[in-house]
């Protein structure tokens, strides 16, 4: 039986060397890969370089997607673990109270104007349908009085009915739009206070745009200790005060991710 021994270099260094030796200058994964939404966001807190992504093979030949720092000894994190750490970190932040208040006021004003326009258009369309109903009755009376033939009456009625159907479709559409109300606005604002859910439910493009808003200058991360920086956060958001703080000997600008807190005495 062959025993396993620790290699002289780690797997990330080995794969990087193989990439260089084979003359492949392109990254190991596409820049827009769905697997790595945090690419170009994370910065190694130890050396200040961007944390990369790769998918080295295990001894069994299976791909192992992960984020890693190219500086020797700075380790790597599997993508599933990194994404969960990031979600846990998002759970620890919330929009500032003033941000939510301003956002709600803007949404309410925009909604009020839009709903006002919708109400006006609905009234006009309903009035137009009433006019069509009157014209249909007048057409029947004109035919009975012998003023127009039945064929003329039918052609005229068909044209009016088509206009009526078009207006009915427009009314249905406007009534659906009218569903934006106070409760909906409150729901949207409450949703804003849950950045973790927003990030998990979004597609790649939305995730990256959201990340850029939250961390305009990138997000520092200590791969070895699995700690995120908090000084990178947009002023629109803040860290929830009741979360655990690092020990006094730790970097005061880093926050320990949920699930990796050190055991405390007592």
mmCIF file of N, CA and C in Angstrom, residues 27-40 53 67 203-208:
data_model
loop_
_atom_site.group_PDB
_atom_site.id
_atom_site.type_symbol
_atom_site.label_atom_id
_atom_site.label_comp_id
_atom_site.label_asym_id
_atom_site.label_seq_id
_atom_site.Cartn_x
_atom_site.Cartn_y
_atom_site.Cartn_z
ATOM 1 N N UNK A 27 -6.614 33.036 -18.361
ATOM 2 C CA UNK A 27 -6.997 32.494 -17.056
ATOM 3 C C UNK A 27 -7.638 31.127 -17.210
ATOM 4 N N UNK A 28 -7.676 30.371 -16.105
ATOM 5 C CA UNK A 28 -8.208 29.021 -16.152
ATOM 6 C C UNK A 28 -9.722 28.986 -16.296
ATOM 7 N N UNK A 29 -10.405 30.101 -16.014
ATOM 8 C CA UNK A 29 -11.862 30.147 -16.129
ATOM 9 C C UNK A 29 -12.260 31.419 -16.854
ATOM 10 N N UNK A 30 -13.401 31.425 -17.551
ATOM 11 C CA UNK A 30 -13.874 32.657 -18.197
ATOM 12 C C UNK A 30 -14.131 33.747 -17.171
ATOM 13 N N UNK A 31 -13.907 34.994 -17.581
ATOM 14 C CA UNK A 31 -14.073 36.104 -16.639
ATOM 15 C C UNK A 31 -15.517 36.265 -16.204
ATOM 16 N N UNK A 32 -16.463 35.756 -16.989
ATOM 17 C CA UNK A 32 -17.877 35.914 -16.647
ATOM 18 C C UNK A 32 -18.492 34.606 -16.162
ATOM 19 N N UNK A 33 -17.651 33.691 -15.681
ATOM 20 C CA UNK A 33 -18.154 32.374 -15.284
ATOM 21 C C UNK A 33 -19.165 32.488 -14.156
ATOM 22 N N UNK A 34 -20.284 31.775 -14.305
ATOM 23 C CA UNK A 34 -21.309 31.734 -13.263
ATOM 24 C C UNK A 34 -20.764 31.118 -11.980
ATOM 25 N N UNK A 35 -19.707 30.299 -12.109
ATOM 26 C CA UNK A 35 -19.145 29.643 -10.933
ATOM 27 C C UNK A 35 -18.467 30.613 -9.981
ATOM 28 N N UNK A 36 -17.971 31.731 -10.524
ATOM 29 C CA UNK A 36 -17.122 32.624 -9.736
ATOM 30 C C UNK A 36 -17.655 34.061 -9.733
ATOM 31 N N UNK A 37 -18.811 34.309 -9.132
ATOM 32 C CA UNK A 37 -19.368 35.673 -9.126
ATOM 33 C C UNK A 37 -18.513 36.669 -8.352
ATOM 34 N N UNK A 38 -17.623 36.190 -7.474
ATOM 35 C CA UNK A 38 -16.806 37.093 -6.651
ATOM 36 C C UNK A 38 -15.472 37.437 -7.297
ATOM 37 N N UNK A 39 -15.234 36.979 -8.524
ATOM 38 C CA UNK A 39 -13.996 37.335 -9.212
ATOM 39 C C UNK A 39 -13.914 38.850 -9.399
ATOM 40 N N UNK A 40 -12.719 39.386 -9.259
ATOM 41 C CA UNK A 40 -12.425 40.817 -9.398
ATOM 42 C C UNK A 40 -13.026 41.651 -8.274
ATOM 43 N N UNK A 53 -9.423 32.841 -9.224
ATOM 44 C CA UNK A 53 -10.263 31.642 -9.210
ATOM 45 C C UNK A 53 -9.652 30.613 -10.149
ATOM 46 N N UNK A 67 -11.368 29.701 -4.928
ATOM 47 C CA UNK A 67 -10.739 31.019 -4.960
ATOM 48 C C UNK A 67 -9.392 30.887 -4.256
ATOM 49 N N UNK A 203 -29.138 37.019 -10.740
ATOM 50 C CA UNK A 203 -28.295 36.392 -11.748
ATOM 51 C C UNK A 203 -26.889 36.991 -11.673
ATOM 52 N N UNK A 204 -25.975 36.486 -12.494
ATOM 53 C CA UNK A 204 -24.571 36.892 -12.405
ATOM 54 C C UNK A 204 -24.395 38.391 -12.596
ATOM 55 N N UNK A 205 -25.019 38.952 -13.629
ATOM 56 C CA UNK A 205 -24.856 40.380 -13.926
ATOM 57 C C UNK A 205 -25.364 41.237 -12.766
ATOM 58 N N UNK A 206 -26.528 40.864 -12.214
ATOM 59 C CA UNK A 206 -27.092 41.626 -11.105
ATOM 60 C C UNK A 206 -26.223 41.482 -9.861
ATOM 61 N N UNK A 207 -25.722 40.280 -9.614
ATOM 62 C CA UNK A 207 -24.842 40.059 -8.460
ATOM 63 C C UNK A 207 -23.621 40.971 -8.528
ATOM 64 N N UNK A 208 -22.995 41.004 -9.698
ATOM 65 C CA UNK A 208 -21.770 41.799 -9.829
ATOM 66 C C UNK A 208 -22.050 43.295 -9.711
#
